[in-house]
Amino acid sequence: DGSQVIFFLPPIVMTSRIAQLFTRSASRRFVPRGYAYYGKLLAAGALSAPAAFAWCEGRVPGDDGLWHSATAKTKVMQSKEAALEVVREVERWQEFIPWCGKSEVVAPGPNGERRFAVEFGIRVGPIFAGDRVIYEMEEKGNVVHLRSINAPDLTYADHLEYIVTATEHPEDTEVHVLLKCHARRLAYLQVWKTLQGPLVQGAVACFHSRLAALEDTSVNVIA
């Protein structure tokens, strides 16, 4: 399968090619909007001093060697509602999240659960390695939970889950993201571990940039 060629490239080569991709012009036709947004931030030097965040890996209980868990924490000046709204609007992720080529609302679940389709992956020239994941969203208080529900259709992982928690303090809001995934093959998991640092750094920077861009039209900024 040609779409899987990228996963057999040495990690160093992959990282180099990905870096080259993001320094190209965002006007290239094969670059989705998520890539274009990230490319503009790179070109403007907005990621030279990325927003501070903490990142750590963990293991899932009962691990068979293919489970992976990781957390990212960052602080924003906006309210928790503003921070969670960026997460809730999954259909707009394609506008600012790097490596997100397409995101859209799909038919709701049997009990009205919100569902979204997200195409997320890595493109190197004409080769695209990624999946179209259907997420179901659940909200409770200050927590937004996204869980994949189309495991049989996924190539690289059969479970993806994000739990985003926003806790508002007098001076800022702390955003905590927990990722849990189960890879189909150890090689896929190893590639993800190689690339996850730059990927998370880019996503956090774009999250901050998106919130800042919405400040002019929002009243959800902490006074």
Coordinates of N, CA and C in Angstrom, one line a residue:
D1 N 0.9 -1.2 0.0 CA 0.0 0.0 0.0 C 0.9 1.2 0.0
G2 N 0.8 2.1 -1.0 CA 1.7 3.2 -1.2 C 1.5 4.2 0.0
S3 N 0.3 4.3 0.6 CA 0.1 5.2 1.6 C 0.9 4.9 2.9
Q4 N 1.4 3.7 3.0 CA 2.2 3.3 4.2 C 3.7 3.5 4.0
V5 N 4.1 3.9 2.8 CA 5.6 3.9 2.5 C 6.3 4.8 3.6
I6 N 5.7 5.9 4.0 CA 6.4 6.8 4.9 C 6.8 6.1 6.2
F7 N 6.0 5.1 6.6 CA 6.3 4.5 7.9 C 7.5 3.6 7.9
F8 N 8.1 3.4 6.7 CA 9.3 2.6 6.6 C 10.5 3.4 6.4
L9 N 10.4 4.8 6.4 CA 11.5 5.7 6.2 C 12.2 5.8 7.6
P10 N 13.5 6.0 7.7 CA 14.1 6.2 8.9 C 13.6 7.4 9.6
P11 N 13.4 7.4 10.9 CA 12.8 8.6 11.6 C 13.5 9.9 11.3
I12 N 14.9 9.9 11.2 CA 15.6 11.1 11.0 C 15.2 11.7 9.6
V13 N 15.1 10.8 8.6 CA 14.8 11.2 7.3 C 13.4 11.8 7.3
M14 N 12.4 11.1 8.0 CA 11.1 11.6 8.0 C 11.0 13.0 8.7
T15 N 11.7 13.1 9.8 CA 11.7 14.4 10.5 C 12.2 15.5 9.6
S16 N 13.3 15.2 8.8 CA 13.9 16.2 7.9 C 12.9 16.6 6.8
R17 N 12.3 15.6 6.2 CA 11.4 15.9 5.1 C 10.1 16.7 5.6
I18 N 9.7 16.4 6.8 CA 8.5 17.1 7.4 C 8.9 18.5 7.6
A19 N 10.1 18.8 8.1 CA 10.6 20.2 8.4 C 10.6 20.9 7.0
Q20 N 11.1 20.2 6.0 CA 11.1 20.9 4.7 C 9.7 21.2 4.2
L21 N 8.8 20.3 4.5 CA 7.4 20.6 4.0 C 6.9 21.9 4.6
F22 N 7.1 22.1 5.9 CA 6.5 23.3 6.5 C 7.2 24.6 6.2
T23 N 8.4 24.5 5.6 CA 9.0 25.7 5.2 C 8.7 26.1 3.8
R24 N 7.9 25.3 3.1 CA 7.5 25.6 1.7 C 6.4 26.6 1.7
S25 N 6.1 27.1 0.6 CA 5.0 28.1 0.5 C 3.7 27.4 0.8
A26 N 2.8 28.1 1.6 CA 1.5 27.6 2.0 C 0.6 27.6 0.8
S27 N 1.0 28.2 -0.3 CA 0.1 28.3 -1.4 C 0.1 27.0 -2.3
R28 N 1.0 26.1 -2.0 CA 1.1 24.8 -2.7 C -0.2 24.1 -2.7
R29 N -0.7 23.6 -3.8 CA -2.0 23.1 -3.8 C -2.3 21.9 -2.9
F30 N -1.2 21.1 -2.7 CA -1.4 19.9 -1.9 C -1.5 20.1 -0.4
V31 N -1.2 21.3 0.0 CA -1.2 21.6 1.4 C -2.5 22.0 2.0
P32 N -3.1 21.2 2.9 CA -4.4 21.5 3.5 C -4.4 22.7 4.3
R33 N -5.5 23.2 4.8 CA -5.5 24.5 5.5 C -4.8 24.4 6.8
G34 N -4.9 23.3 7.5 CA -4.1 23.1 8.7 C -2.6 23.3 8.5
Y35 N -2.1 22.7 7.5 CA -0.7 22.8 7.1 C -0.4 24.3 6.8
A36 N -1.2 24.9 6.1 CA -1.0 26.3 5.6 C -0.9 27.2 6.8
Y37 N -1.8 27.1 7.8 CA -1.8 27.9 9.0 C -0.4 27.7 9.7
Y38 N 0.0 26.5 9.9 CA 1.2 26.2 10.6 C 2.4 26.8 9.8
G39 N 2.4 26.7 8.5 CA 3.4 27.2 7.7 C 3.6 28.7 7.8
K40 N 2.4 29.4 7.9 CA 2.5 30.9 8.1 C 3.1 31.2 9.4
L41 N 2.8 30.5 10.5 CA 3.4 30.8 11.8 C 4.9 30.6 11.7
L42 N 5.3 29.5 11.1 CA 6.8 29.3 10.9 C 7.4 30.4 10.2
A43 N 6.8 30.8 9.1 CA 7.4 31.9 8.2 C 7.5 33.2 9.0
A44 N 6.5 33.4 9.9 CA 6.5 34.7 10.6 C 7.3 34.6 11.9
G45 N 7.9 33.5 12.1 CA 8.7 33.3 13.3 C 8.0 33.2 14.6
A46 N 6.7 32.9 14.5 CA 5.8 32.8 15.7 C 6.1 31.6 16.5
L47 N 6.8 30.6 16.0 CA 7.1 29.4 16.7 C 8.5 29.4 17.2
S48 N 9.3 30.4 17.0 CA 10.7 30.5 17.4 C 10.7 30.5 19.0
A49 N 9.7 31.0 19.6 CA 9.6 31.0 21.1 C 8.2 30.5 21.4
P50 N 8.0 29.2 21.3 CA 6.7 28.6 21.4 C 6.1 28.8 22.9
A51 N 4.8 28.8 23.0 CA 4.2 28.9 24.3 C 4.7 27.8 25.2
A52 N 4.9 28.2 26.4 CA 5.4 27.2 27.4 C 4.4 26.1 27.6
F53 N 4.9 24.9 27.7 CA 4.0 23.8 28.0 C 4.8 22.7 28.6
A54 N 4.1 21.8 29.4 CA 4.8 20.6 29.9 C 4.3 19.4 29.2
W55 N 5.1 18.4 29.0 CA 4.8 17.2 28.3 C 5.4 16.0 28.9
C56 N 4.7 15.0 29.1 CA 5.2 13.8 29.7 C 4.5 12.5 29.2
E57 N 5.2 11.4 29.1 CA 4.6 10.2 28.7 C 4.3 9.3 29.8
G58 N 3.4 8.3 29.6 CA 3.0 7.4 30.6 C 2.7 6.1 30.0
R59 N 2.3 5.1 30.8 CA 1.9 3.8 30.3 C 0.5 3.6 30.8
V60 N -0.3 2.9 29.9 CA -1.7 2.5 30.2 C -1.7 1.2 31.0
P61 N -2.4 1.1 32.1 CA -2.5 -0.2 32.8 C -2.9 -1.3 31.9
G62 N -2.3 -2.5 32.1 CA -2.6 -3.6 31.2 C -2.0 -3.5 29.9
D63 N -0.9 -2.7 29.8 CA -0.3 -2.4 28.5 C 0.2 -3.7 27.8
D64 N -0.1 -3.8 26.5 CA 0.4 -5.0 25.7 C 1.6 -4.6 24.9
G65 N 2.2 -3.4 25.2 CA 3.3 -2.9 24.4 C 2.9 -2.0 23.3
L66 N 1.6 -1.8 23.0 CA 1.1 -1.0 21.9 C 0.3 0.2 22.4
W67 N 0.0 0.2 23.7 CA -0.7 1.3 24.3 C 0.3 2.5 24.5
H68 N -0.2 3.7 24.4 CA 0.6 4.9 24.7 C -0.3 5.9 25.3
S69 N 0.2 6.6 26.3 CA -0.5 7.7 27.0 C 0.5 8.8 27.2
A70 N 0.0 10.0 27.1 CA 0.8 11.2 27.2 C -0.1 12.4 27.6
T71 N 0.5 13.3 28.3 CA -0.2 14.5 28.8 C 0.5 15.8 28.4
A72 N -0.2 16.8 28.1 CA 0.4 18.1 27.8 C -0.4 19.1 28.6
K73 N 0.3 20.1 29.2 CA -0.3 21.1 30.0 C 0.2 22.5 29.5
T74 N -0.7 23.4 29.5 CA -0.3 24.8 29.1 C -1.2 25.8 29.8
K75 N -0.8 27.0 29.9 CA -1.7 28.1 30.5 C -2.0 29.1 29.5
V76 N -3.3 29.6 29.5 CA -3.7 30.7 28.6 C -4.4 31.8 29.5
M77 N -4.5 33.0 28.9 CA -5.1 34.1 29.6 C -6.6 34.1 29.4
Q78 N -7.1 33.4 28.5 CA -8.5 33.4 28.2 C -9.3 32.5 29.3
S79 N -10.6 32.6 29.3 CA -11.4 31.8 30.2 C -11.4 30.4 29.8
K80 N -11.8 29.5 30.7 CA -11.9 28.1 30.4 C -13.0 27.9 29.3
E81 N -14.0 28.7 29.3 CA -15.0 28.5 28.3 C -14.5 28.8 26.9
A82 N -13.7 29.8 26.8 CA -13.0 30.2 25.5 C -12.1 29.0 25.1
A83 N -11.3 28.5 26.0 CA -10.4 27.5 25.7 C -11.1 26.2 25.2
L84 N -12.1 25.8 26.0 CA -12.9 24.6 25.6 C -13.7 24.8 24.3
E85 N -14.0 26.0 24.0 CA -14.8 26.2 22.7 C -13.9 25.9 21.5
V86 N -12.6 26.2 21.6 CA -11.7 25.9 20.5 C -11.6 24.4 20.3
V87 N -11.7 23.6 21.4 CA -11.7 22.2 21.4 C -13.0 21.7 20.8
R88 N -14.1 22.2 21.3 CA -15.5 21.8 20.8 C -15.7 21.9 19.3
E89 N -15.2 23.0 18.8 CA -15.4 23.3 17.3 C -14.5 22.4 16.5
V90 N -14.7 21.1 16.6 CA -13.8 20.2 15.8 C -13.9 20.5 14.3
E91 N -15.0 20.9 13.8 CA -15.1 21.1 12.4 C -14.2 22.2 11.9
R92 N -13.7 23.0 12.8 CA -12.8 24.1 12.4 C -11.3 23.8 12.7
W93 N -11.1 22.6 13.2 CA -9.7 22.3 13.4 C -8.8 22.4 12.1
Q94 N -9.4 22.1 11.0 CA -8.7 22.1 9.7 C -8.2 23.5 9.4
E95 N -8.7 24.5 10.1 CA -8.3 25.9 9.8 C -7.0 26.3 10.5
F96 N -6.7 25.5 11.6 CA -5.5 26.0 12.4 C -4.7 24.9 13.0
I97 N -5.2 23.6 13.1 CA -4.4 22.6 13.7 C -3.4 22.0 12.6
P98 N -2.1 21.9 12.9 CA -1.2 21.3 11.9 C -1.5 19.8 11.7
W99 N -1.3 19.4 10.5 CA -1.5 18.0 10.1 C -3.0 17.6 10.1
C100 N -3.9 18.5 10.2 CA -5.3 18.2 10.1 C -5.7 18.7 8.7
G101 N -6.0 17.8 7.8 CA -6.3 18.1 6.4 C -7.8 18.4 6.2
K102 N -8.7 17.8 7.1 CA -10.1 18.0 6.9 C -10.8 17.7 8.2
S103 N -11.8 18.5 8.6 CA -12.6 18.2 9.8 C -14.0 18.6 9.6
E104 N -15.0 17.8 9.9 CA -16.4 18.1 9.6 C -17.3 17.4 10.6
V105 N -18.5 18.0 10.7 CA -19.5 17.4 11.5 C -20.2 16.2 10.7
V106 N -20.4 15.1 11.4 CA -21.1 14.0 10.7 C -22.4 13.7 11.5
A107 N -23.2 12.7 11.0 CA -24.4 12.4 11.7 C -24.3 12.1 13.2
P108 N -25.2 12.6 14.0 CA -25.0 12.4 15.4 C -25.3 10.9 15.8
G109 N -24.9 10.5 17.0 CA -25.1 9.2 17.5 C -26.6 8.9 17.8
P110 N -26.9 7.7 18.2 CA -28.3 7.3 18.5 C -29.0 8.1 19.6
N111 N -28.2 8.6 20.5 CA -28.7 9.5 21.6 C -28.4 10.9 21.4
G112 N -28.1 11.3 20.2 CA -27.8 12.7 19.9 C -26.3 13.1 20.2
E113 N -25.5 12.1 20.4 CA -24.0 12.5 20.7 C -23.4 13.2 19.5
R114 N -22.7 14.2 19.7 CA -22.0 14.9 18.6 C -20.8 14.1 18.1
R115 N -20.8 14.0 16.8 CA -19.7 13.2 16.1 C -19.1 14.0 15.0
F116 N -17.8 13.8 14.8 CA -17.0 14.5 13.9 C -16.0 13.6 13.1
A117 N -15.8 13.9 11.9 CA -14.8 13.2 11.1 C -13.5 14.1 10.9
V118 N -12.4 13.5 11.3 CA -11.1 14.3 11.2 C -10.1 13.5 10.4
E119 N -9.6 14.1 9.4 CA -8.5 13.5 8.6 C -7.2 14.1 9.2
F120 N -6.4 13.3 9.7 CA -5.2 13.7 10.4 C -4.0 12.8 10.0
G121 N -2.9 13.5 9.6 CA -1.8 12.7 9.1 C -0.6 13.5 8.7
I122 N 0.3 12.9 8.0 CA 1.5 13.6 7.6 C 1.7 13.4 6.1
R123 N 2.0 14.6 5.4 CA 2.1 14.5 4.0 C 3.6 14.9 3.6
V124 N 4.2 14.1 2.9 CA 5.6 14.4 2.3 C 5.5 14.3 0.8
G125 N 5.5 15.4 0.1 CA 5.3 15.4 -1.3 C 3.9 14.8 -1.6
P126 N 3.9 13.8 -2.6 CA 2.6 13.2 -3.0 C 2.1 12.1 -2.0
I127 N 2.9 11.8 -1.0 CA 2.6 10.7 -0.1 C 1.9 11.2 1.1
F128 N 0.7 10.6 1.4 CA 0.0 11.0 2.6 C -0.2 9.8 3.5
A129 N 0.2 9.9 4.7 CA 0.0 8.8 5.7 C -0.9 9.3 6.8
G130 N -2.0 8.7 6.9 CA -3.0 9.2 7.9 C -4.2 8.4 7.9
D131 N -5.2 8.8 8.7 CA -6.5 8.2 8.8 C -7.6 9.2 8.9
R132 N -8.8 8.7 8.6 CA -10.0 9.5 8.8 C -10.7 8.9 10.0
V133 N -10.6 9.7 11.1 CA -11.1 9.2 12.4 C -12.5 9.8 12.7
I134 N -13.4 9.0 13.1 CA -14.7 9.5 13.6 C -14.6 9.6 15.1
Y135 N -14.8 10.8 15.6 CA -14.8 11.0 17.1 C -16.2 11.2 17.6
E136 N -16.4 10.7 18.8 CA -17.7 11.0 19.5 C -17.3 11.9 20.7
M137 N -18.0 13.0 20.8 CA -17.7 13.9 21.9 C -18.7 13.8 23.1
E138 N -18.1 13.9 24.3 CA -18.9 13.9 25.5 C -18.4 15.1 26.4
E139 N -19.3 15.8 26.9 CA -18.9 16.9 27.8 C -19.4 16.8 29.2
K140 N -18.6 17.1 30.2 CA -19.1 17.1 31.5 C -18.3 18.2 32.3
G141 N -19.0 19.2 32.7 CA -18.4 20.3 33.4 C -17.3 21.0 32.6
N142 N -16.1 20.9 33.1 CA -15.0 21.6 32.4 C -14.1 20.6 31.7
V143 N -14.7 19.5 31.3 CA -14.0 18.4 30.5 C -14.7 18.1 29.2
V144 N -13.9 18.1 28.1 CA -14.3 17.6 26.8 C -13.6 16.3 26.5
H145 N -14.4 15.3 26.2 CA -13.8 14.0 25.9 C -14.1 13.6 24.5
L146 N -13.1 13.3 23.7 CA -13.2 12.8 22.3 C -12.7 11.4 22.2
R147 N -13.5 10.5 21.7 CA -13.1 9.1 21.6 C -13.4 8.6 20.2
S148 N -12.4 7.9 19.6 CA -12.6 7.3 18.3 C -13.6 6.2 18.3
I149 N -14.5 6.0 17.3 CA -15.5 5.0 17.3 C -15.5 4.2 16.0
N150 N -14.5 4.4 15.1 CA -14.5 3.6 13.9 C -13.2 2.8 13.8
A151 N -12.9 2.1 14.8 CA -11.6 1.3 14.9 C -11.4 0.4 13.7
P152 N -12.4 -0.3 13.1 CA -12.1 -1.2 12.0 C -11.6 -0.4 10.7
D153 N -11.9 0.9 10.6 CA -11.5 1.6 9.5 C -10.1 2.3 9.6
L154 N -9.5 2.2 10.8 CA -8.2 2.9 11.0 C -7.0 2.0 10.7
T155 N -6.0 2.6 10.1 CA -4.8 1.9 9.7 C -3.7 1.8 10.7
Y156 N -3.5 2.9 11.5 CA -2.3 2.9 12.3 C -2.6 2.7 13.8
A157 N -3.8 3.0 14.2 CA -4.2 2.8 15.6 C -5.7 2.4 15.6
D158 N -6.0 1.5 16.6 CA -7.4 1.1 16.7 C -8.1 1.8 17.8
H159 N -7.4 2.7 18.5 CA -8.1 3.5 19.6 C -7.4 4.8 19.7
L160 N -8.1 5.9 19.7 CA -7.6 7.2 19.9 C -8.6 7.9 20.9
E161 N -8.0 8.6 21.8 CA -8.8 9.3 22.8 C -8.1 10.5 23.4
Y162 N -8.9 11.6 23.5 CA -8.4 12.9 24.0 C -9.3 13.3 25.1
I163 N -8.8 13.7 26.3 CA -9.5 14.2 27.4 C -8.9 15.6 27.7
V164 N -9.7 16.6 27.4 CA -9.2 18.0 27.6 C -9.9 18.6 28.8
T165 N -9.2 19.1 29.8 CA -9.7 19.7 31.0 C -9.2 21.1 31.1
A166 N -10.1 22.1 31.4 CA -9.7 23.5 31.5 C -10.1 23.9 32.9
T167 N -9.1 24.4 33.7 CA -9.3 24.8 35.0 C -9.0 26.3 35.1
E168 N -10.0 27.1 35.5 CA -9.8 28.6 35.5 C -9.3 29.0 36.9
H169 N -8.3 29.9 36.9 CA -7.7 30.5 38.1 C -7.9 32.0 38.0
P170 N -7.7 32.7 39.0 CA -7.9 34.2 39.0 C -7.1 34.9 37.9
E171 N -5.8 34.4 37.6 CA -5.0 35.1 36.7 C -4.8 34.4 35.3
D172 N -5.2 33.1 35.2 CA -5.1 32.4 34.0 C -5.9 31.1 34.0
T173 N -5.9 30.3 32.9 CA -6.6 29.1 32.8 C -5.6 28.0 32.5
E174 N -5.6 26.9 33.2 CA -4.7 25.8 32.9 C -5.4 24.8 32.0
V175 N -4.8 24.4 30.9 CA -5.4 23.5 30.0 C -4.6 22.2 30.1
H176 N -5.3 21.1 30.3 CA -4.6 19.8 30.5 C -5.2 18.8 29.4
V177 N -4.3 18.2 28.6 CA -4.8 17.3 27.6 C -4.2 15.9 27.8
L178 N -5.0 14.9 27.9 CA -4.6 13.5 28.1 C -4.8 12.8 26.8
L179 N -3.8 12.2 26.2 CA -3.9 11.4 25.0 C -3.7 9.9 25.3
K180 N -4.6 9.1 24.8 CA -4.5 7.6 25.0 C -4.7 7.0 23.6
C181 N -3.8 6.2 23.2 CA -3.9 5.5 21.9 C -3.4 4.1 21.9
H182 N -3.9 3.3 21.0 CA -3.4 1.9 20.9 C -3.0 1.7 19.4
A183 N -1.7 1.5 19.2 CA -1.2 1.3 17.9 C -1.5 -0.1 17.4
R184 N -1.6 -0.2 16.1 CA -1.8 -1.6 15.5 C -0.5 -2.3 15.4
R185 N 0.6 -1.6 15.2 CA 1.9 -2.2 15.1 C 2.9 -1.4 16.0
L186 N 3.9 -2.1 16.4 CA 5.0 -1.4 17.2 C 5.7 -0.4 16.4
A187 N 5.9 -0.6 15.1 CA 6.6 0.3 14.3 C 5.9 1.6 14.2
Y188 N 4.6 1.6 14.1 CA 3.8 2.8 14.1 C 3.9 3.6 15.4
L189 N 3.9 2.9 16.5 CA 4.1 3.6 17.8 C 5.5 4.2 17.9
Q190 N 6.5 3.5 17.4 CA 7.8 4.1 17.5 C 8.0 5.3 16.7
V191 N 7.3 5.4 15.5 CA 7.4 6.6 14.7 C 6.7 7.7 15.4
W192 N 5.5 7.4 16.0 CA 4.8 8.5 16.8 C 5.7 9.0 17.9
K193 N 6.3 8.2 18.6 CA 7.2 8.6 19.7 C 8.3 9.5 19.3
T194 N 8.8 9.2 18.1 CA 9.9 10.0 17.5 C 9.5 11.4 17.1
L195 N 8.2 11.5 16.6 CA 7.7 12.8 16.1 C 6.9 13.6 17.1
Q196 N 6.5 13.0 18.2 CA 5.5 13.6 19.0 C 5.9 14.9 19.7
G197 N 7.2 15.1 20.0 CA 7.6 16.4 20.6 C 7.3 17.5 19.7
P198 N 7.8 17.6 18.4 CA 7.5 18.7 17.5 C 6.1 18.8 17.2
L199 N 5.4 17.7 17.1 CA 3.9 17.7 16.8 C 3.2 18.4 17.9
V200 N 3.4 18.0 19.1 CA 2.7 18.6 20.3 C 3.1 20.1 20.4
Q201 N 4.4 20.4 20.2 CA 4.8 21.8 20.3 C 4.1 22.7 19.3
G202 N 3.9 22.2 18.1 CA 3.2 22.9 17.0 C 1.8 23.1 17.4
A203 N 1.1 22.0 17.9 CA -0.3 22.1 18.2 C -0.6 23.1 19.3
V204 N 0.3 23.1 20.3 CA 0.1 24.0 21.4 C 0.3 25.4 21.0
A205 N 1.3 25.7 20.1 CA 1.5 27.0 19.6 C 0.3 27.5 18.8
C206 N -0.3 26.6 18.0 CA -1.4 27.0 17.1 C -2.7 27.2 18.0
F207 N -2.8 26.4 19.1 CA -3.9 26.6 20.0 C -3.9 28.0 20.6
H208 N -2.7 28.4 21.1 CA -2.5 29.7 21.6 C -2.8 30.8 20.6
S209 N -2.3 30.6 19.4 CA -2.5 31.6 18.3 C -4.0 31.7 18.0
R210 N -4.7 30.6 18.0 CA -6.1 30.6 17.7 C -6.9 31.4 18.7
L211 N -6.6 31.1 20.0 CA -7.3 31.9 21.1 C -7.0 33.4 21.0
A212 N -5.7 33.7 20.7 CA -5.4 35.1 20.6 C -6.2 35.8 19.4
A213 N -6.3 35.0 18.3 CA -7.0 35.6 17.1 C -8.5 35.8 17.4
L214 N -9.0 35.0 18.3 CA -10.5 35.2 18.7 C -10.8 36.2 19.7
E215 N -9.7 36.8 20.3 CA -9.9 37.8 21.4 C -10.7 39.0 20.9
D216 N -10.5 39.4 19.7 CA -11.2 40.6 19.2 C -12.7 40.5 19.1
T217 N -13.1 39.3 18.9 CA -14.6 39.0 18.8 C -15.2 38.3 20.0
S218 N -14.4 38.2 21.0 CA -14.9 37.4 22.2 C -14.8 38.2 23.5
V219 N -15.7 38.0 24.4 CA -15.7 38.7 25.7 C -15.2 37.7 26.8
N220 N -14.6 36.6 26.3 CA -14.2 35.5 27.3 C -12.8 35.6 27.7
V221 N -12.2 36.8 27.7 CA -10.8 37.0 28.2 C -10.9 37.4 29.7
I222 N -10.0 36.7 30.4 CA -10.0 37.0 31.9 C -9.5 38.4 32.1
A223 N -10.3 39.1 32.9 CA -10.0 40.5 33.3 C -8.7 40.6 34.2

